[in-house]
mmCIF file of C-alpha atoms and ligand atoms in Angstrom:
data_model
loop_
_atom_site.group_PDB
_atom_site.id
_atom_site.type_symbol
_atom_site.label_atom_id
_atom_site.label_comp_id
_atom_site.label_asym_id
_atom_site.label_seq_id
_atom_site.Cartn_x
_atom_site.Cartn_y
_atom_site.Cartn_z
ATOM 1 C CA MET A 1319 -27.309 8.443 16.458
ATOM 2 C CA ARG A 1320 -24.071 9.476 14.682
ATOM 3 C CA THR A 1321 -25.621 12.773 13.681
ATOM 4 C CA ASP A 1322 -22.509 13.888 11.767
ATOM 5 C CA SER A 1323 -22.882 11.447 8.883
ATOM 6 C CA ILE A 1324 -26.633 10.816 9.179
ATOM 7 C CA ASN A 1325 -27.442 14.512 8.781
ATOM 8 C CA HIS A 1326 -25.822 14.442 5.375
ATOM 9 C CA TRP A 1327 -27.982 11.484 4.346
ATOM 10 C CA ASN A 1328 -31.083 13.320 5.526
ATOM 11 C CA ILE A 1329 -30.194 16.242 3.293
ATOM 12 C CA VAL A 1330 -29.326 14.227 0.165
ATOM 13 C CA ALA A 1331 -32.066 11.591 0.525
ATOM 14 C CA GLU A 1332 -34.410 12.944 -2.182
ATOM 15 C CA ASN A 1333 -31.551 13.409 -4.688
ATOM 16 C CA TYR A 1334 -30.139 9.982 -3.891
ATOM 17 C CA SER A 1335 -33.492 8.312 -4.361
ATOM 18 C CA ALA A 1336 -34.242 10.168 -7.599
ATOM 19 C CA GLU A 1337 -30.919 9.100 -9.106
ATOM 20 C CA ASN A 1338 -30.859 5.514 -7.901
ATOM 21 C CA ASN A 1339 -34.491 4.674 -8.015
ATOM 22 C CA PRO A 1340 -35.374 1.963 -8.813
ATOM 23 C CA GLY A 1341 -31.794 0.798 -8.500
ATOM 24 C CA LYS A 1342 -31.391 0.743 -12.234
ATOM 25 C CA ASN A 1343 -28.455 3.067 -12.660
ATOM 26 C CA ILE A 1344 -25.486 1.337 -14.253
ATOM 27 C CA HIS A 1345 -23.394 1.208 -11.084
ATOM 28 C CA SER A 1346 -26.028 -0.408 -8.927
ATOM 29 C CA GLN A 1347 -26.750 -2.892 -11.711
ATOM 30 C CA ILE A 1348 -23.114 -4.020 -11.543
ATOM 31 C CA TYR A 1349 -23.017 -4.895 -7.842
ATOM 32 C CA LEU A 1350 -26.672 -5.909 -7.463
ATOM 33 C CA ALA A 1351 -26.214 -8.635 -10.089
ATOM 34 C CA ALA A 1352 -23.543 -10.176 -7.825
ATOM 35 C CA VAL A 1353 -25.611 -9.628 -4.662
ATOM 36 C CA ASN A 1354 -28.628 -11.313 -6.263
ATOM 37 C CA GLU A 1355 -26.527 -14.220 -7.481
ATOM 38 C CA LEU A 1356 -25.197 -14.789 -3.943
ATOM 39 C CA LEU A 1357 -28.671 -14.439 -2.418
ATOM 40 C CA GLY A 1358 -30.084 -17.214 -4.599
ATOM 41 C CA ASN A 1359 -33.639 -18.296 -3.831
ATOM 42 C CA ILE A 1360 -34.967 -16.107 -1.008
ATOM 43 C CA ASN A 1361 -38.586 -17.158 -1.060
ATOM 44 C CA GLY A 1362 -39.835 -17.321 2.548
ATOM 45 C CA LYS A 1363 -36.541 -16.139 4.060
ATOM 46 C CA HIS A 1364 -36.406 -13.505 6.782
ATOM 47 C CA ILE A 1365 -33.948 -10.865 5.598
ATOM 48 C CA LEU A 1366 -32.542 -7.818 7.363
ATOM 49 C CA ASP A 1367 -31.784 -5.020 4.864
ATOM 50 C CA ALA A 1368 -29.306 -2.900 6.845
ATOM 51 C CA GLY A 1369 -28.901 0.686 5.657
ATOM 52 C CA CYS A 1370 -31.899 0.191 3.367
ATOM 53 C CA GLY A 1371 -31.891 3.809 2.134
ATOM 54 C CA ASP A 1372 -35.025 4.520 0.077
ATOM 55 C CA GLY A 1373 -36.008 0.858 0.220
ATOM 56 C CA PHE A 1374 -35.896 0.009 -3.491
ATOM 57 C CA PHE A 1375 -33.912 -3.168 -2.844
ATOM 58 C CA SER A 1376 -36.072 -4.144 0.143
ATOM 59 C CA LEU A 1377 -39.052 -4.022 -2.206
ATOM 60 C CA GLU A 1378 -37.239 -6.127 -4.799
ATOM 61 C CA LEU A 1379 -36.536 -8.754 -2.113
ATOM 62 C CA ALA A 1380 -40.118 -8.691 -0.822
ATOM 63 C CA GLN A 1381 -41.437 -9.142 -4.365
ATOM 64 C CA LYS A 1382 -39.338 -12.313 -4.559
ATOM 65 C CA GLY A 1383 -41.161 -13.710 -1.523
ATOM 66 C CA ALA A 1384 -38.848 -12.722 1.358
ATOM 67 C CA ILE A 1385 -39.980 -11.179 4.646
ATOM 68 C CA ILE A 1386 -38.013 -7.989 5.141
ATOM 69 C CA THR A 1387 -36.964 -5.970 8.134
ATOM 70 C CA ALA A 1388 -35.392 -2.822 6.700
ATOM 71 C CA ILE A 1389 -33.437 -0.408 8.877
ATOM 72 C CA ASP A 1390 -31.729 2.911 8.323
ATOM 73 C CA GLY A 1391 -30.630 5.826 10.481
ATOM 74 C CA SER A 1392 -32.029 8.541 8.242
ATOM 75 C CA ASP A 1393 -35.621 9.713 8.807
ATOM 76 C CA ALA A 1394 -35.656 11.242 5.325
ATOM 77 C CA MET A 1395 -34.627 7.960 3.688
ATOM 78 C CA LEU A 1396 -37.192 6.018 5.706
ATOM 79 C CA ASN A 1397 -39.951 8.465 4.768
ATOM 80 C CA ILE A 1398 -39.147 7.974 1.087
ATOM 81 C CA ALA A 1399 -39.004 4.204 1.575
ATOM 82 C CA LYS A 1400 -42.446 4.145 3.184
ATOM 83 C CA ARG A 1401 -43.848 6.423 0.485
ATOM 84 C CA LYS A 1402 -42.320 4.757 -2.581
ATOM 85 C CA HIS A 1403 -41.453 1.197 -1.647
ATOM 86 C CA SER A 1404 -43.935 -0.114 0.866
ATOM 87 C CA HIS A 1405 -45.052 -3.751 0.824
ATOM 88 C CA VAL A 1406 -47.018 -5.925 3.184
ATOM 89 C CA ASN A 1407 -43.872 -7.968 3.905
ATOM 90 C CA ILE A 1408 -41.562 -5.043 4.662
ATOM 91 C CA GLN A 1409 -41.215 -3.367 8.020
ATOM 92 C CA TYR A 1410 -39.165 -0.167 8.018
ATOM 93 C CA ASN A 1411 -37.490 0.882 11.292
ATOM 94 C CA LYS A 1412 -35.084 3.583 12.343
ATOM 95 C CA MET A 1413 -31.856 2.230 13.815
ATOM 96 C CA ASP A 1414 -28.274 3.403 14.264
ATOM 97 C CA LEU A 1415 -25.991 0.787 12.767
ATOM 98 C CA THR A 1416 -23.009 1.941 14.803
ATOM 99 C CA ARG A 1417 -24.772 0.788 17.986
ATOM 100 C CA THR A 1418 -26.110 -2.473 19.355
ATOM 101 C CA LEU A 1419 -29.065 -3.600 17.248
ATOM 102 C CA THR A 1420 -32.369 -4.017 19.064
ATOM 103 C CA PHE A 1421 -33.051 -7.516 17.716
ATOM 104 C CA GLU A 1422 -32.923 -10.822 19.534
ATOM 105 C CA ASN A 1423 -30.230 -13.383 18.679
ATOM 106 C CA ARG A 1424 -30.509 -15.657 15.629
ATOM 107 C CA LEU A 1425 -33.490 -13.931 14.038
ATOM 108 C CA PHE A 1426 -32.572 -13.593 10.352
ATOM 109 C CA ASP A 1427 -31.658 -16.065 7.607
ATOM 110 C CA VAL A 1428 -29.791 -13.341 5.729
ATOM 111 C CA VAL A 1429 -28.437 -9.865 6.430
ATOM 112 C CA VAL A 1430 -27.836 -7.748 3.345
ATOM 113 C CA ALA A 1431 -26.057 -4.377 3.376
ATOM 114 C CA ASN A 1432 -25.623 -2.561 0.065
ATOM 115 C CA MET A 1433 -23.231 0.379 -0.076
ATOM 116 C CA LEU A 1434 -23.361 0.879 3.674
ATOM 117 C CA LEU A 1435 -20.129 -0.183 5.343
ATOM 118 C CA MET A 1436 -17.893 2.506 3.826
ATOM 119 C CA ASP A 1437 -20.476 5.061 4.994
ATOM 120 C CA ILE A 1438 -20.284 4.218 8.689
ATOM 121 C CA PRO A 1439 -17.423 5.300 10.922
ATOM 122 C CA GLU A 1440 -17.012 1.931 12.640
ATOM 123 C CA ILE A 1441 -17.690 -1.521 11.302
ATOM 124 C CA GLU A 1442 -16.548 -3.889 14.070
ATOM 125 C CA LEU A 1443 -19.588 -3.578 16.311
ATOM 126 C CA PHE A 1444 -21.954 -3.683 13.335
ATOM 127 C CA ILE A 1445 -20.420 -6.881 11.931
ATOM 128 C CA PHE A 1446 -20.404 -8.435 15.413
ATOM 129 C CA GLU A 1447 -24.100 -7.575 15.694
ATOM 130 C CA VAL A 1448 -24.776 -9.058 12.242
ATOM 131 C CA ALA A 1449 -23.244 -12.356 13.412
ATOM 132 C CA ARG A 1450 -25.377 -12.222 16.561
ATOM 133 C CA VAL A 1451 -28.721 -11.642 14.821
ATOM 134 C CA LEU A 1452 -28.055 -14.202 12.065
ATOM 135 C CA LYS A 1453 -29.273 -17.759 12.357
ATOM 136 C CA LYS A 1454 -26.538 -20.358 12.244
ATOM 137 C CA PRO A 1455 -25.902 -21.038 9.458
ATOM 138 C CA GLY A 1456 -26.811 -17.670 7.983
ATOM 139 C CA ASP A 1457 -25.503 -15.378 5.258
ATOM 140 C CA PHE A 1458 -24.200 -11.834 5.492
ATOM 141 C CA ILE A 1459 -23.977 -10.362 1.984
ATOM 142 C CA PHE A 1460 -22.624 -6.865 1.486
ATOM 143 C CA SER A 1461 -21.465 -4.615 -1.309
ATOM 144 C CA ILE A 1462 -18.983 -1.759 -0.915
ATOM 145 C CA THR A 1463 -17.009 0.508 -3.197
ATOM 146 C CA HIS A 1464 -13.682 -1.200 -3.842
ATOM 147 C CA PRO A 1465 -11.399 -0.046 -1.000
ATOM 148 C CA CYS A 1466 -8.244 -0.570 -3.069
ATOM 149 C CA PHE A 1467 -9.231 1.654 -5.965
ATOM 150 C CA PHE A 1468 -12.018 4.009 -4.903
ATOM 151 C CA SER A 1469 -9.750 6.910 -3.939
ATOM 152 C CA GLY A 1470 -7.470 6.822 -6.969
ATOM 153 C CA ASN A 1471 -8.225 9.219 -9.822
ATOM 154 C CA TRP A 1472 -8.382 7.813 -13.329
ATOM 155 C CA GLU A 1473 -5.596 8.686 -15.709
ATOM 156 C CA GLU A 1474 -6.482 8.753 -19.381
ATOM 157 C CA ASP A 1475 -4.447 7.896 -22.463
ATOM 158 C CA GLU A 1476 -4.072 10.151 -25.500
ATOM 159 C CA ASN A 1477 -7.535 9.089 -26.703
ATOM 160 C CA ASN A 1478 -9.158 10.088 -23.402
ATOM 161 C CA ILE A 1479 -9.685 6.465 -22.451
ATOM 162 C CA LYS A 1480 -9.578 5.792 -18.703
ATOM 163 C CA MET A 1481 -6.561 3.518 -18.316
ATOM 164 C CA TYR A 1482 -4.831 3.716 -14.910
ATOM 165 C CA LYS A 1483 -5.213 4.779 -11.322
ATOM 166 C CA LYS A 1484 -2.467 5.934 -8.995
ATOM 167 C CA ILE A 1485 -3.063 4.690 -5.461
ATOM 168 C CA GLY A 1486 -1.502 6.352 -2.417
ATOM 169 C CA ASN A 1487 -2.118 6.144 1.336
ATOM 170 C CA TYR A 1488 -4.163 3.004 0.853
ATOM 171 C CA LEU A 1489 -3.420 1.768 4.360
ATOM 172 C CA ASP A 1490 -4.396 5.034 6.082
ATOM 173 C CA GLU A 1491 -7.876 4.991 7.535
ATOM 174 C CA ARG A 1492 -9.545 8.328 6.956
ATOM 175 C CA VAL A 1493 -12.799 10.114 6.344
ATOM 176 C CA GLU A 1494 -13.387 11.915 3.057
ATOM 177 C CA GLU A 1495 -16.154 14.190 1.827
ATOM 178 C CA LEU A 1496 -17.947 13.076 -1.323
ATOM 179 C CA ASN A 1497 -20.288 15.063 -3.498
ATOM 180 C CA PHE A 1498 -22.358 12.742 -5.675
ATOM 181 C CA TRP A 1499 -25.877 13.641 -4.516
ATOM 182 C CA GLY A 1500 -24.795 16.431 -2.192
ATOM 183 C CA LYS A 1501 -22.249 16.123 0.587
ATOM 184 C CA THR A 1502 -21.823 12.720 2.284
ATOM 185 C CA LEU A 1503 -18.962 11.151 4.228
ATOM 186 C CA HIS A 1504 -16.883 8.194 3.068
ATOM 187 C CA TYR A 1505 -14.832 6.198 5.568
ATOM 188 C CA HIS A 1506 -11.859 4.683 3.824
ATOM 189 C CA ARG A 1507 -10.351 1.561 5.393
ATOM 190 C CA PRO A 1508 -8.249 -1.140 3.764
ATOM 191 C CA LEU A 1509 -9.850 -4.398 2.717
ATOM 192 C CA SER A 1510 -8.093 -6.272 5.531
ATOM 193 C CA LYS A 1511 -10.187 -4.304 8.089
ATOM 194 C CA TYR A 1512 -13.351 -5.809 6.614
ATOM 195 C CA MET A 1513 -11.804 -9.291 6.661
ATOM 196 C CA ASP A 1514 -10.576 -8.860 10.250
ATOM 197 C CA ALA A 1515 -14.016 -7.726 11.454
ATOM 198 C CA ILE A 1516 -15.673 -10.749 9.813
ATOM 199 C CA GLU A 1517 -13.117 -13.096 11.386
ATOM 200 C CA LYS A 1518 -13.451 -11.494 14.849
ATOM 201 C CA ALA A 1519 -17.242 -11.861 14.645
ATOM 202 C CA GLY A 1520 -16.766 -15.617 14.161
ATOM 203 C CA MET A 1521 -17.876 -15.699 10.518
ATOM 204 C CA TYR A 1522 -15.933 -16.767 7.449
ATOM 205 C CA VAL A 1523 -15.863 -15.424 3.916
ATOM 206 C CA SER A 1524 -17.413 -17.926 1.527
ATOM 207 C CA SER A 1525 -17.583 -15.732 -1.599
ATOM 208 C CA PHE A 1526 -15.627 -12.726 -2.790
ATOM 209 C CA ARG A 1527 -16.631 -10.979 -6.016
ATOM 210 C CA GLU A 1528 -15.221 -8.025 -7.965
ATOM 211 C CA PRO A 1529 -18.216 -7.634 -10.273
ATOM 212 C CA VAL A 1530 -18.027 -6.138 -13.760
ATOM 213 C CA PRO A 1531 -20.906 -5.020 -15.977
ATOM 214 C CA SER A 1532 -22.534 -7.478 -18.344
ATOM 215 C CA ARG A 1533 -21.663 -7.162 -22.042
ATOM 216 C CA GLU A 1534 -25.260 -6.074 -22.702
ATOM 217 C CA LEU A 1535 -24.871 -3.224 -20.230
ATOM 218 C CA ILE A 1536 -21.649 -2.057 -21.892
ATOM 219 C CA GLU A 1537 -23.289 -2.135 -25.312
ATOM 220 C CA LEU A 1538 -25.827 0.346 -23.932
ATOM 221 C CA HIS A 1539 -23.168 2.373 -22.049
ATOM 222 C CA PRO A 1540 -19.858 1.947 -23.912
ATOM 223 C CA GLU A 1541 -18.288 4.827 -21.937
ATOM 224 C CA GLN A 1542 -18.412 2.579 -18.842
ATOM 225 C CA GLU A 1543 -16.060 0.030 -20.393
ATOM 226 C CA TYR A 1544 -13.354 1.089 -17.917
ATOM 227 C CA HIS A 1545 -15.049 -1.150 -15.330
ATOM 228 C CA TYR A 1546 -13.376 -4.082 -17.088
ATOM 229 C CA ARG A 1547 -9.914 -2.686 -16.293
ATOM 230 C CA ILE A 1548 -10.228 -1.845 -12.601
ATOM 231 C CA PRO A 1549 -13.165 -3.057 -10.501
ATOM 232 C CA SER A 1550 -15.248 -0.420 -8.743
ATOM 233 C CA PHE A 1551 -17.015 -2.696 -6.261
ATOM 234 C CA VAL A 1552 -16.519 -5.635 -3.948
ATOM 235 C CA VAL A 1553 -19.333 -8.007 -2.985
ATOM 236 C CA ILE A 1554 -18.700 -10.402 -0.112
ATOM 237 C CA ARG A 1555 -20.702 -13.223 1.406
ATOM 238 C CA ALA A 1556 -19.733 -14.176 4.966
ATOM 239 C CA LYS A 1557 -21.303 -17.134 6.733
ATOM 240 C CA SER A 1558 -22.246 -17.425 10.378
ATOM 241 C CA ILE A 1559 -21.543 -20.895 11.755
HETATM 242 C C1 LIG B 980 -25.212 4.769 0.002
HETATM 243 S S1 LIG B 980 -26.689 4.678 0.933
HETATM 244 C C2 LIG B 980 -27.194 3.001 0.529
HETATM 245 C C3 LIG B 980 -28.672 2.822 0.659
HETATM 246 C C4 LIG B 980 -29.223 1.506 0.082
HETATM 247 N N1 LIG B 980 -28.682 0.342 0.753
HETATM 248 C C5 LIG B 980 -28.977 1.443 -1.394
HETATM 249 O O1 LIG B 980 -28.334 0.487 -1.859
HETATM 250 O O2 LIG B 980 -29.439 2.339 -2.125
HETATM 251 C C6 LIG B 980 -26.130 4.522 2.618
HETATM 252 C C7 LIG B 980 -27.252 4.439 3.617
HETATM 253 O O3 LIG B 980 -26.693 4.201 4.907
HETATM 254 C C8 LIG B 980 -27.423 4.927 5.862
HETATM 255 N N2 LIG B 980 -26.575 5.148 7.058
HETATM 256 C C9 LIG B 980 -25.384 5.798 7.111
HETATM 257 N N3 LIG B 980 -24.902 5.788 8.366
HETATM 258 C C10 LIG B 980 -25.806 5.100 9.127
HETATM 259 C C11 LIG B 980 -25.899 4.765 10.507
HETATM 260 N N4 LIG B 980 -24.940 5.118 11.380
HETATM 261 N N5 LIG B 980 -26.966 4.060 10.941
HETATM 262 C C12 LIG B 980 -27.941 3.698 10.066
HETATM 263 N N6 LIG B 980 -27.928 4.002 8.753
HETATM 264 C C13 LIG B 980 -26.878 4.698 8.288
HETATM 265 C C14 LIG B 980 -27.780 6.221 5.151
HETATM 266 O O4 LIG B 980 -28.879 6.872 5.754
HETATM 267 C C15 LIG B 980 -28.071 5.705 3.735
HETATM 268 O O5 LIG B 980 -29.439 5.403 3.581
#
């Protein structure tokens, strides 16, 4: 287990779950709308939820009729998931997503990974393993913070409206400390690294979304209107063939 980054998730798990649960904070609503659109009808599908965290999304999928295998490296997250988001069609397991997955080939119709890939130090092996455990054809759908813009700080105009971001060192891969729910690690890599890993794993990108909030959401949270200027998230669907 990559104890360095997982330890942080163990420590912040309760805070993370309290703030995100049940996935209804404005940010998760933005990317989950795109993820759900790409998932389509999942009734009866066998889905791997990789980096399931506290399991709120696994439960949402199970309630739509899917059979879920949900994996995460953090004991604390998995304990919360079992406590808060259990379901007869969800099996929670501990697994390190930077290592070979202990599943047979061609097991899942869909692999979903929300807000995971920028939190793991290496993505090549994981994406290779996703291609291996997916049926052919199968869908790998993942959301990440937007690699092009995440690191840039907002600059405001004279009315304190978030207008611009200055981007530097975009091409440098690096690890950064974040402090949203407590300390966690963020592995910055350019978008091309994600594309390369998908291509090397023998999959192809069939959908690429830069989701923005719905108008209804912005009416409730007008201060979040900046999402229309610079996207905060990327949602990608890759297909195994
Ligand atoms: C930002 S959270 C996302 C959780 C969930 N998918 C969600 O949308 O709320 C990232 C998750 O990745 C897990 N994680 C980070 N590194 C991991 C690793 N090497 N192996 C397995 N899980 C890992 C963390 O424990 C955490 O639950």
